Coordinates of C-alpha atoms in Angstrom, one line a residue:
Chain A
M6 CA -22.8 -7.2 -41.2
N7 CA -20.2 -8.3 -38.7
V8 CA -18.3 -11.4 -37.9
H9 CA -19.9 -11.8 -34.4
N10 CA -23.5 -12.0 -35.4
K11 CA -23.9 -15.6 -34.3
V12 CA -22.7 -15.0 -30.7
R13 CA -25.6 -13.5 -28.8
V14 CA -24.6 -11.7 -25.6
G15 CA -26.9 -11.1 -22.6
F16 CA -26.1 -8.5 -19.9
V17 CA -27.9 -8.3 -16.6
G18 CA -27.2 -5.4 -14.3
L19 CA -26.7 -2.0 -15.9
G20 CA -25.3 0.1 -13.1
I21 CA -22.4 2.5 -13.6
M22 CA -20.0 -0.3 -14.3
G23 CA -22.4 -2.6 -16.2
R24 CA -23.6 0.1 -18.5
S25 CA -20.1 0.9 -19.7
M26 CA -19.2 -2.7 -20.0
A27 CA -22.3 -3.7 -22.0
G28 CA -21.8 -0.6 -24.2
H29 CA -18.4 -1.9 -25.3
I30 CA -19.9 -5.2 -26.3
L31 CA -22.6 -3.5 -28.3
N32 CA -20.0 -1.2 -29.9
A33 CA -18.1 -4.3 -31.0
G34 CA -21.1 -5.5 -33.0
Y35 CA -22.5 -8.3 -30.9
P36 CA -26.3 -8.7 -30.6
L37 CA -27.0 -7.7 -27.0
N38 CA -30.0 -8.6 -24.8
V39 CA -30.3 -6.6 -21.6
Y40 CA -32.1 -6.6 -18.3
N41 CA -31.9 -4.3 -15.3
R42 CA -34.1 -4.0 -12.1
S43 CA -34.9 -0.4 -13.0
R44 CA -35.6 -0.2 -16.7
A45 CA -34.6 3.4 -17.2
K46 CA -30.9 2.5 -17.0
A47 CA -31.3 0.4 -20.1
D48 CA -32.8 3.2 -22.2
E49 CA -29.6 4.4 -23.7
L50 CA -28.4 0.9 -24.7
V51 CA -31.8 0.0 -26.1
A52 CA -31.7 3.2 -28.2
R53 CA -28.4 2.1 -29.6
G54 CA -29.8 -1.3 -30.6
A55 CA -29.8 -3.6 -27.5
V56 CA -32.9 -5.7 -27.0
W57 CA -34.8 -5.2 -23.7
C58 CA -35.8 -8.5 -21.9
G59 CA -38.4 -8.6 -19.1
T60 CA -36.5 -10.9 -16.8
P61 CA -33.0 -12.3 -16.3
G62 CA -34.4 -15.6 -17.5
D63 CA -35.5 -14.0 -20.7
V64 CA -32.0 -12.7 -21.3
A65 CA -30.6 -16.2 -20.7
A66 CA -33.1 -17.8 -23.1
A67 CA -32.0 -15.6 -25.9
S68 CA -28.2 -15.5 -25.3
D69 CA -25.1 -17.6 -25.9
I70 CA -23.0 -15.8 -23.3
V71 CA -24.8 -14.3 -20.3
I72 CA -22.9 -11.7 -18.3
T73 CA -24.1 -10.5 -14.9
M74 CA -22.9 -7.4 -12.9
V75 CA -25.1 -6.7 -9.9
G76 CA -24.7 -5.6 -6.3
F77 CA -24.6 -8.1 -3.6
P78 CA -24.4 -11.9 -3.3
H79 CA -28.2 -12.1 -2.6
D80 CA -28.8 -10.2 -5.9
V81 CA -26.6 -12.8 -7.7
E82 CA -28.5 -15.6 -6.0
E83 CA -31.8 -14.2 -7.1
I84 CA -30.9 -13.5 -10.8
Y85 CA -29.4 -17.0 -11.2
F86 CA -31.7 -19.1 -9.0
G87 CA -34.9 -17.1 -8.6
D88 CA -38.2 -17.9 -10.2
K89 CA -37.4 -15.9 -13.3
G90 CA -33.7 -16.6 -13.1
I91 CA -30.9 -17.4 -15.5
V92 CA -30.1 -21.0 -14.7
A93 CA -33.6 -22.3 -15.3
R94 CA -33.8 -20.7 -18.8
A95 CA -30.2 -21.0 -20.0
T96 CA -29.7 -22.9 -23.2
P97 CA -27.3 -25.9 -23.4
G98 CA -23.8 -24.8 -24.4
A99 CA -24.3 -21.2 -23.1
I100 CA -21.6 -19.7 -20.8
L101 CA -22.8 -17.8 -17.7
I102 CA -20.3 -15.2 -16.5
D103 CA -20.8 -13.5 -13.1
M104 CA -18.6 -10.3 -13.0
T105 CA -20.1 -9.1 -9.6
T106 CA -17.7 -9.3 -6.7
S107 CA -19.4 -12.0 -4.8
S108 CA -19.0 -15.1 -2.7
P109 CA -16.6 -17.8 -4.0
M110 CA -18.8 -20.5 -2.7
L111 CA -21.8 -19.0 -4.6
A112 CA -19.6 -19.0 -7.7
Q113 CA -18.9 -22.7 -7.2
R114 CA -22.7 -23.4 -6.8
I115 CA -23.5 -21.5 -10.0
E116 CA -20.9 -23.5 -11.9
A117 CA -22.2 -26.8 -10.6
E118 CA -25.9 -25.9 -11.4
A119 CA -24.9 -24.6 -14.8
A120 CA -23.1 -27.8 -15.6
K121 CA -26.3 -29.8 -14.9
K122 CA -27.9 -27.7 -17.7
G123 CA -25.0 -28.4 -20.0
C124 CA -23.8 -24.8 -19.6
G125 CA -20.3 -23.4 -18.6
A126 CA -19.9 -20.8 -16.0
L127 CA -17.1 -18.4 -15.0
D128 CA -16.7 -16.1 -12.0
A129 CA -14.9 -13.0 -13.3
P130 CA -14.9 -10.1 -10.9
V131 CA -13.1 -6.9 -12.0
S132 CA -10.9 -4.2 -10.7
G133 CA -10.3 -0.8 -12.1
G134 CA -13.5 1.0 -11.2
E135 CA -15.6 3.3 -13.3
M136 CA -12.7 4.5 -15.2
G137 CA -11.5 1.0 -16.0
A138 CA -15.0 0.1 -17.1
S139 CA -15.5 3.2 -19.4
D140 CA -12.0 2.8 -20.9
A141 CA -12.4 -1.0 -21.3
K142 CA -9.2 -1.4 -19.3
L143 CA -10.5 -3.5 -16.4
A144 CA -8.4 -6.2 -14.7
I145 CA -10.6 -9.3 -14.9
M146 CA -9.8 -12.2 -12.5
V147 CA -11.4 -15.4 -13.7
G148 CA -12.3 -18.7 -12.2
G149 CA -13.6 -21.7 -14.1
E150 CA -12.8 -24.3 -16.7
Q151 CA -10.2 -23.5 -19.4
A152 CA -12.7 -24.3 -22.2
A153 CA -15.2 -21.8 -20.9
F154 CA -12.5 -19.3 -20.4
D155 CA -11.3 -19.7 -24.0
A156 CA -14.8 -19.3 -25.4
A157 CA -15.5 -16.2 -23.3
L158 CA -12.1 -14.5 -23.8
P159 CA -13.0 -12.5 -27.0
I160 CA -16.0 -11.0 -25.1
L161 CA -14.0 -10.3 -22.0
Q162 CA -11.3 -8.6 -24.1
K163 CA -13.9 -6.0 -25.1
M164 CA -14.1 -4.9 -21.4
G165 CA -10.6 -5.4 -20.0
T166 CA -6.9 -5.6 -20.7
N167 CA -5.5 -7.7 -17.9
I168 CA -7.5 -11.0 -18.1
V169 CA -6.1 -13.9 -16.1
L170 CA -7.6 -17.4 -15.5
Q171 CA -6.7 -17.9 -11.8
G172 CA -8.0 -21.5 -11.4
G173 CA -11.2 -23.5 -11.2
P174 CA -14.7 -22.2 -10.2
G175 CA -14.4 -19.6 -7.4
A176 CA -10.8 -18.7 -8.1
G177 CA -11.7 -15.4 -9.7
Q178 CA -13.6 -14.4 -6.6
H179 CA -10.8 -15.6 -4.3
T180 CA -8.3 -13.5 -6.3
K181 CA -10.5 -10.5 -5.9
M182 CA -10.6 -11.1 -2.2
C183 CA -6.8 -11.1 -2.1
N184 CA -7.0 -7.7 -3.9
Q185 CA -9.5 -6.3 -1.4
I186 CA -7.6 -7.6 1.6
V187 CA -4.4 -5.9 0.5
I188 CA -6.4 -2.6 -0.1
A189 CA -8.2 -2.7 3.2
S190 CA -5.1 -2.4 5.3
T191 CA -3.3 -0.2 2.9
I192 CA -6.0 2.5 3.0
M193 CA -5.9 2.3 6.8
G194 CA -2.1 3.0 6.7
V195 CA -2.6 5.9 4.3
C196 CA -5.3 7.4 6.5
E197 CA -3.3 6.9 9.7
G198 CA -0.1 8.3 8.2
L199 CA -1.8 11.4 6.9
A200 CA -3.9 11.9 10.1
Y201 CA -0.6 11.8 12.0
G202 CA 0.9 14.3 9.7
R203 CA -2.0 16.7 9.8
R204 CA -2.3 16.5 13.6
V205 CA 1.4 17.3 14.1
G206 CA 1.1 20.3 11.8
L207 CA 2.9 19.1 8.7
D208 CA 1.9 20.3 5.2
L209 CA 0.5 17.1 3.7
D210 CA 1.2 18.1 0.1
T211 CA 4.9 18.5 1.1
V212 CA 4.8 15.2 3.0
L213 CA 3.5 13.4 -0.1
Q214 CA 6.5 14.9 -2.0
S215 CA 8.8 13.0 0.4
I216 CA 6.9 9.8 0.9
G217 CA 5.1 9.3 -2.4
G218 CA 8.1 8.0 -4.3
G219 CA 9.5 5.3 -1.9
A220 CA 8.5 2.3 0.1
A221 CA 5.1 3.8 1.1
S222 CA 4.1 4.6 -2.6
G223 CA 1.3 3.0 -4.4
F224 CA -2.2 3.6 -5.8
Q225 CA -3.8 4.1 -2.3
L226 CA -1.3 6.7 -1.2
N227 CA -0.6 8.4 -4.5
V228 CA -4.1 8.5 -5.8
L229 CA -6.5 8.3 -2.9
G230 CA -4.1 9.9 -0.4
A231 CA -3.9 12.9 -2.8
R232 CA -7.7 13.1 -2.7
I233 CA -7.8 13.0 1.1
I234 CA -5.3 15.9 1.2
K235 CA -7.7 17.9 -1.1
G236 CA -10.7 16.9 1.1
D237 CA -12.2 15.0 -1.9
F238 CA -14.2 12.1 -0.5
A239 CA -16.3 11.5 -3.6
P240 CA -16.7 7.8 -4.5
G241 CA -14.4 6.0 -6.8
F242 CA -15.6 3.0 -4.9
F243 CA -18.4 3.2 -2.3
I244 CA -17.7 2.3 1.3
E245 CA -20.9 0.3 1.4
H246 CA -19.7 -2.0 -1.4
F247 CA -16.3 -2.3 0.2
I248 CA -17.9 -3.4 3.4
K249 CA -19.7 -6.1 1.4
D250 CA -16.4 -7.3 0.0
L251 CA -14.6 -7.3 3.4
G252 CA -17.5 -9.3 4.8
I253 CA -17.1 -12.0 2.2
A254 CA -13.4 -12.1 2.7
L255 CA -13.8 -12.4 6.5
A256 CA -16.4 -15.2 6.1
E257 CA -14.1 -17.1 3.8
A258 CA -11.1 -16.6 6.1
A259 CA -13.2 -17.8 9.1
R260 CA -14.2 -20.9 7.2
M261 CA -10.5 -21.7 6.6
Q262 CA -9.7 -20.8 10.2
L263 CA -7.3 -18.1 9.0
D264 CA -7.0 -15.2 11.4
L265 CA -6.7 -11.9 9.6
P266 CA -6.7 -9.2 12.3
A267 CA -5.9 -6.2 10.2
L268 CA -8.8 -7.1 7.8
A269 CA -11.1 -7.5 10.8
L270 CA -10.0 -4.1 12.1
A271 CA -10.6 -2.4 8.7
E272 CA -14.1 -3.9 8.5
K273 CA -14.9 -2.7 12.0
L274 CA -13.8 0.9 11.2
Y275 CA -15.7 0.9 7.9
Q276 CA -18.8 -0.3 9.6
R277 CA -18.6 2.6 12.1
L278 CA -18.3 5.0 9.2
A279 CA -21.3 3.5 7.5
E280 CA -23.3 3.8 10.8
Q281 CA -22.3 7.5 10.7
G282 CA -23.8 7.9 7.3
Y283 CA -20.6 7.7 5.1
G284 CA -21.6 4.6 3.2
R285 CA -22.0 6.4 -0.1
N286 CA -18.6 8.1 0.2
G287 CA -15.4 6.7 -1.4
T288 CA -13.2 4.3 0.6
Q289 CA -10.7 7.2 1.2
A290 CA -13.3 8.7 3.6
L291 CA -11.9 6.3 6.2
F292 CA -9.8 9.4 6.9
K293 CA -12.9 10.8 8.7
Y294 CA -12.5 8.2 11.4
Y295 CA -9.3 9.7 12.4
E296 CA -10.5 13.3 12.3
K297 CA -13.2 12.9 15.0
Chain B
M13 CA 42.9 20.5 -5.0
N14 CA 39.1 20.8 -5.0
V15 CA 36.5 23.5 -4.5
H16 CA 35.2 21.9 -1.3
N17 CA 38.4 22.0 0.7
K18 CA 37.2 24.5 3.2
V19 CA 34.1 22.6 4.2
R20 CA 35.1 19.8 6.5
V21 CA 32.6 17.0 7.0
G22 CA 32.3 14.6 9.9
F23 CA 30.4 11.4 9.8
V24 CA 29.5 9.3 12.9
G25 CA 27.9 5.9 12.4
L26 CA 29.3 3.7 9.6
G27 CA 26.9 0.9 9.4
I28 CA 25.6 -0.4 6.0
M29 CA 23.8 2.9 5.3
G30 CA 26.3 5.2 6.8
R31 CA 29.4 3.7 5.1
S32 CA 27.8 4.2 1.6
M33 CA 26.7 7.7 2.5
A34 CA 30.0 8.8 3.9
G35 CA 31.7 7.3 0.8
H36 CA 29.8 9.5 -1.5
I37 CA 30.9 12.6 0.4
L38 CA 34.5 11.4 0.3
N39 CA 34.2 10.7 -3.4
A40 CA 33.0 14.3 -3.9
G41 CA 36.3 15.6 -2.6
Y42 CA 35.3 16.8 0.9
P43 CA 37.8 16.3 3.8
L44 CA 36.1 13.6 5.9
N45 CA 36.4 12.9 9.6
V46 CA 34.9 9.6 10.8
Y47 CA 34.0 7.8 14.0
N48 CA 32.2 4.5 14.5
R49 CA 31.7 2.4 17.7
S50 CA 33.6 -0.5 16.1
R51 CA 36.6 0.9 14.3
A52 CA 36.9 -1.9 11.7
K53 CA 33.9 -0.5 9.8
A54 CA 35.9 2.7 9.2
D55 CA 38.9 0.9 7.7
E56 CA 37.9 1.2 4.1
L57 CA 37.1 4.9 4.3
V58 CA 40.3 5.6 6.1
A59 CA 42.2 3.7 3.5
R60 CA 40.6 6.0 0.9
G61 CA 41.6 9.2 2.8
A62 CA 39.1 9.7 5.6
V63 CA 40.6 10.7 9.0
W64 CA 39.8 8.5 12.0
C65 CA 38.7 10.3 15.2
G66 CA 38.6 8.7 18.6
T67 CA 35.2 10.0 19.7
P68 CA 32.1 11.7 18.3
G69 CA 33.3 14.9 20.1
D70 CA 36.6 14.7 18.2
V71 CA 34.7 14.5 14.9
A72 CA 32.7 17.5 15.9
A73 CA 35.8 19.5 16.9
A74 CA 37.3 19.0 13.5
S75 CA 34.2 19.5 11.2
D76 CA 32.0 22.2 9.8
I77 CA 29.2 19.8 9.0
V78 CA 28.6 16.8 11.3
I79 CA 26.4 14.0 10.1
T80 CA 25.2 11.2 12.3
M81 CA 23.6 7.9 11.3
V82 CA 23.3 5.5 14.2
G83 CA 20.7 2.9 15.4
F84 CA 18.4 3.9 18.2
P85 CA 17.3 7.2 19.9
H86 CA 19.5 6.3 22.9
D87 CA 22.5 6.0 20.6
V88 CA 21.6 9.5 19.2
E89 CA 21.4 10.8 22.7
E90 CA 24.7 9.4 23.7
I91 CA 26.7 10.7 20.7
Y92 CA 25.2 14.2 21.0
F93 CA 25.0 14.6 24.7
G94 CA 27.4 12.0 26.2
D95 CA 30.7 12.8 27.9
K96 CA 32.6 12.6 24.6
G97 CA 29.7 13.9 22.6
I98 CA 29.1 16.2 19.7
V99 CA 27.3 19.1 21.2
A100 CA 30.0 19.9 23.8
R101 CA 32.8 20.0 21.2
A102 CA 31.0 21.4 18.2
T103 CA 32.5 24.7 16.9
P104 CA 30.3 27.8 16.5
G105 CA 28.7 28.0 13.1
A106 CA 28.8 24.2 12.5
I107 CA 25.7 22.4 11.4
L108 CA 24.8 19.1 13.0
I109 CA 22.7 16.7 10.9
D110 CA 21.1 13.6 12.4
M111 CA 20.0 11.3 9.7
T112 CA 19.1 8.4 12.1
T113 CA 15.3 7.7 12.2
S114 CA 14.8 8.9 15.7
S115 CA 12.5 10.8 18.1
P116 CA 11.1 14.1 16.8
M117 CA 11.3 15.5 20.4
L118 CA 15.0 14.5 20.6
A119 CA 15.5 16.3 17.3
Q120 CA 14.0 19.4 18.8
R121 CA 16.3 19.1 21.9
I122 CA 19.4 18.7 19.7
E123 CA 18.4 21.8 17.8
A124 CA 17.9 23.8 21.0
E125 CA 21.2 22.7 22.5
A126 CA 23.1 23.3 19.3
A127 CA 21.7 26.8 19.1
K128 CA 23.1 27.6 22.5
K129 CA 26.5 26.7 21.1
G130 CA 26.0 28.9 18.0
C131 CA 25.4 25.8 15.8
G132 CA 22.6 24.9 13.4
A133 CA 20.9 21.5 13.5
L134 CA 18.8 19.5 11.1
D135 CA 16.9 16.2 11.5
A136 CA 17.1 14.5 8.2
P137 CA 16.0 10.8 8.2
V138 CA 16.1 9.0 5.0
S139 CA 14.1 6.4 3.0
G140 CA 15.4 4.2 0.2
G141 CA 17.3 1.6 2.1
E142 CA 20.7 0.1 1.3
M143 CA 20.2 0.5 -2.4
G144 CA 19.2 4.1 -2.1
A145 CA 22.2 4.7 0.1
S146 CA 24.7 3.0 -2.3
D147 CA 23.2 4.7 -5.4
A148 CA 23.0 8.1 -3.7
K149 CA 19.3 8.2 -4.4
L150 CA 17.9 8.5 -0.9
A151 CA 14.8 10.5 -0.1
I152 CA 15.8 12.8 2.7
M153 CA 13.1 14.4 4.9
V154 CA 14.4 17.4 6.6
G155 CA 13.4 19.5 9.6
G156 CA 15.1 22.7 10.8
E157 CA 15.7 26.3 9.8
Q158 CA 15.9 27.3 6.2
A159 CA 19.4 28.8 6.6
A160 CA 20.8 25.5 8.0
F161 CA 19.0 23.6 5.2
D162 CA 20.5 25.8 2.5
A163 CA 24.0 25.4 3.9
A164 CA 23.7 21.7 4.2
L165 CA 22.0 21.1 0.9
P166 CA 25.1 20.6 -1.3
I167 CA 26.3 17.8 1.1
L168 CA 22.8 16.2 1.3
Q169 CA 22.7 16.2 -2.5
K170 CA 25.7 13.9 -2.5
M171 CA 23.6 11.2 -0.8
G172 CA 20.0 11.7 -2.1
T173 CA 17.8 12.9 -4.9
N174 CA 14.5 13.8 -3.2
I175 CA 15.5 16.3 -0.5
V176 CA 12.6 18.2 1.0
L177 CA 12.5 20.7 3.9
Q178 CA 9.3 19.7 5.7
G179 CA 9.3 22.4 8.4
G180 CA 11.0 23.3 11.7
P181 CA 13.1 21.1 14.0
G182 CA 11.5 17.6 14.3
A183 CA 9.5 17.9 11.0
G184 CA 11.9 15.6 9.2
Q185 CA 11.4 12.9 11.9
H186 CA 7.6 13.4 11.8
T187 CA 7.5 13.0 8.1
K188 CA 9.5 9.8 8.4
M189 CA 6.9 8.6 10.9
C190 CA 4.2 9.3 8.3
N191 CA 6.1 7.1 5.9
Q192 CA 6.5 4.3 8.4
I193 CA 2.9 4.5 9.5
V194 CA 1.7 4.0 5.9
I195 CA 4.1 1.1 5.4
A196 CA 3.1 -0.6 8.7
S197 CA -0.5 -1.3 7.6
T198 CA 0.3 -1.7 4.0
I199 CA 2.6 -4.6 4.6
M200 CA 0.0 -6.2 6.9
G201 CA -2.5 -6.0 4.0
V202 CA 0.1 -7.5 1.6
C203 CA 0.8 -10.4 4.0
E204 CA -2.9 -11.0 4.8
G205 CA -3.9 -10.9 1.1
L206 CA -1.1 -13.3 0.1
A207 CA -1.8 -15.6 3.1
Y208 CA -5.4 -15.8 2.1
G209 CA -4.5 -16.7 -1.5
R210 CA -2.0 -19.3 -0.4
R211 CA -4.4 -20.9 2.1
V212 CA -7.2 -21.1 -0.5
G213 CA -4.8 -22.8 -3.0
L214 CA -4.2 -20.0 -5.5
D215 CA -0.9 -19.7 -7.4
L216 CA 0.5 -16.5 -5.9
D217 CA 2.5 -15.5 -8.9
T218 CA -0.6 -15.6 -11.0
V219 CA -2.5 -13.7 -8.3
L220 CA 0.1 -11.0 -8.5
Q221 CA -0.4 -10.8 -12.3
S222 CA -4.0 -9.8 -11.6
I223 CA -3.7 -7.6 -8.6
G224 CA -0.2 -6.0 -9.1
G225 CA -1.3 -3.4 -11.6
G226 CA -4.4 -1.9 -9.9
A227 CA -5.7 -0.4 -6.7
A228 CA -3.6 -2.7 -4.5
S229 CA -0.4 -2.0 -6.4
G230 CA 2.6 -0.3 -4.8
F231 CA 6.1 -0.9 -3.5
Q232 CA 5.0 -3.2 -0.7
L233 CA 3.0 -5.5 -2.9
N234 CA 5.0 -5.4 -6.0
V235 CA 8.5 -5.6 -4.5
L236 CA 8.1 -7.1 -1.0
G237 CA 5.1 -9.2 -2.0
A238 CA 7.1 -10.7 -4.8
R239 CA 9.8 -11.6 -2.3
I240 CA 7.3 -13.3 0.0
I241 CA 6.0 -15.4 -2.9
K242 CA 9.6 -16.6 -3.5
G243 CA 10.1 -17.3 0.2
D244 CA 12.8 -14.5 0.4
F245 CA 12.7 -13.0 3.8
A246 CA 16.2 -11.5 3.7
P247 CA 16.4 -8.0 5.2
G248 CA 16.0 -4.9 3.0
F249 CA 14.9 -3.4 6.3
F250 CA 15.3 -5.2 9.6
I251 CA 12.1 -6.0 11.7
E252 CA 14.0 -4.8 14.8
H253 CA 14.6 -1.4 13.3
F254 CA 11.0 -1.2 12.1
I255 CA 9.8 -2.0 15.6
K256 CA 11.9 1.0 16.9
D257 CA 10.2 3.3 14.3
L258 CA 6.7 2.1 15.1
G259 CA 7.4 2.6 18.8
I260 CA 8.4 6.2 18.2
A261 CA 5.3 6.8 16.1
L262 CA 3.0 5.3 18.7
A263 CA 4.6 7.3 21.5
E264 CA 4.1 10.5 19.4
A265 CA 0.5 9.6 18.6
A266 CA -0.2 8.9 22.2
R267 CA 1.2 12.2 23.2
M268 CA -1.2 13.9 20.7
Q269 CA -4.0 11.7 21.9
L270 CA -4.4 10.4 18.3
D271 CA -5.7 6.8 18.2
L272 CA -4.0 4.8 15.4
P273 CA -5.4 1.2 15.9
A274 CA -3.9 -0.3 12.7
L275 CA -0.4 1.0 13.7
A276 CA -0.8 -0.4 17.2
L277 CA -1.8 -3.8 15.7
A278 CA 1.2 -3.8 13.3
E279 CA 3.5 -3.1 16.2
K280 CA 2.0 -5.9 18.3
L281 CA 2.4 -8.4 15.4
Y282 CA 6.0 -7.4 14.8
Q283 CA 6.8 -7.6 18.5
R284 CA 5.5 -11.2 18.4
L285 CA 7.7 -12.0 15.5
A286 CA 10.7 -10.5 17.2
E287 CA 10.0 -12.6 20.3
Q288 CA 10.1 -15.6 18.0
G289 CA 13.5 -14.7 16.7
Y290 CA 12.7 -13.0 13.4
G291 CA 14.1 -9.5 14.4
R292 CA 16.9 -9.7 11.9
N293 CA 14.6 -10.7 9.0
G294 CA 13.2 -8.2 6.6
T295 CA 9.8 -6.6 7.3
Q296 CA 8.2 -8.8 4.7
A297 CA 8.7 -11.7 7.2
L298 CA 5.5 -10.5 8.8
F299 CA 4.1 -13.2 6.4
K300 CA 5.3 -15.8 8.9
Y301 CA 2.8 -14.6 11.4
Y302 CA 0.0 -15.9 9.1
E303 CA 1.7 -19.2 8.3
K304 CA 1.7 -20.5 11.8

């Protein structure tokens, strides 16, 4: 029926991102095994032909390529190394791909444990958000061995357009950390610049006409800044997930004795917003810190 | 000989930016009076037909539109209000345009004093750097009265493409502060992200392939970040001038009791670099702070 019918794909973690990503793989004709903590989120994929599995381990036992997209590093740890986890049940030759933004050291541990089972592993976090996931235009930053990357590439290409092998195990996560570190301070700058403009009585739409095309321009100012001006704080990316990412980056930096004061400041401000109940707002809601 | 021969333009401050800007006005056929602290910088313009004047006041006495583009607020203060300054000698009906990035409160004072002499005044700082000046593609952020803006617009259009009246006197300077505030934290983020990537052993060109097209993208990452990766710290914009701008923004924010912690951090890091002798490097040399 299709050319892919020998490569069985498993997908664990069917949140907003994961559901879209898994859907593209199903659309491409791959047999798809799925698991999610709450089963209801799998219903639509199962109705379209995906096979429900009772545990992450069951997904692994039935799949040649296992993709995971969950929330926090402790979730990753559980689905890979827990009682009913992936590593214990993975079949020799399988490739395990964690696309969660997670700890680089955990990625290295997964790769090492997978190797003992004769499996390959890649860390492959993404950027591009819900829209990137639904349009199959994610940027995918990959760490791992070249052979595993080559084998996984046709599947990754169903979900993203900018797919780059950054180095060995953990390099994908480290690259994602670079991305989040740049963003953390950039959004602080956007919020501070717009807070200044509003306080001094400027019309912020008019300000954006002047500053949106020059040295301050970029996604954070031109897209998220425009939302701030409209008072739109709906999540493209949740503050609570961003705090997770910044925590991972700070821990890695501390381990390397690299002082990143602006990152530390951003994490502190976002923590305060989370304490005030803004964790499920988009990252641009940092603007509220300056409006108090 | 040309349609502009009744509008006499004066230009005070012929540094790298000012020379290019004045040259465009001369090329457009306007009679041009010039002054600069060191006369040699006027030689080329004088050879092309500009008239040298011995003081800023002499420029003002001979011009219908007086443009100033100098270094620091104290320079602005001196050329406008000093013994041989512009305000004392300006002719009724003239328009005085300060394009220096300077204090919003000083801009308001110039406007008030100019009004007493029957003159209009605009604050009109620019963005776009040397290249924007030489290509006549500056963004010009203007504060002042609509009538003065309308009268000055044909001249401003010889130097820039994105020319926006942001509000009353000082609004141009305030808008430029918004721009600099956004940039201050953005370049910290770019430097911290790249410092992290280098420390962890990633190839930064490859990192930029992954992160340069998404939510971290922008002028600071894609243009200045690329220079950092090449080890190019030559000035597009001097650190010592940036410190001046950040100081003005912090003073204004303090006056409004607006706490901008990321801006304050950026100013502190740049001060340290200046103390270490990097003041004449480009702003991307902030990367050196993280390489110590």
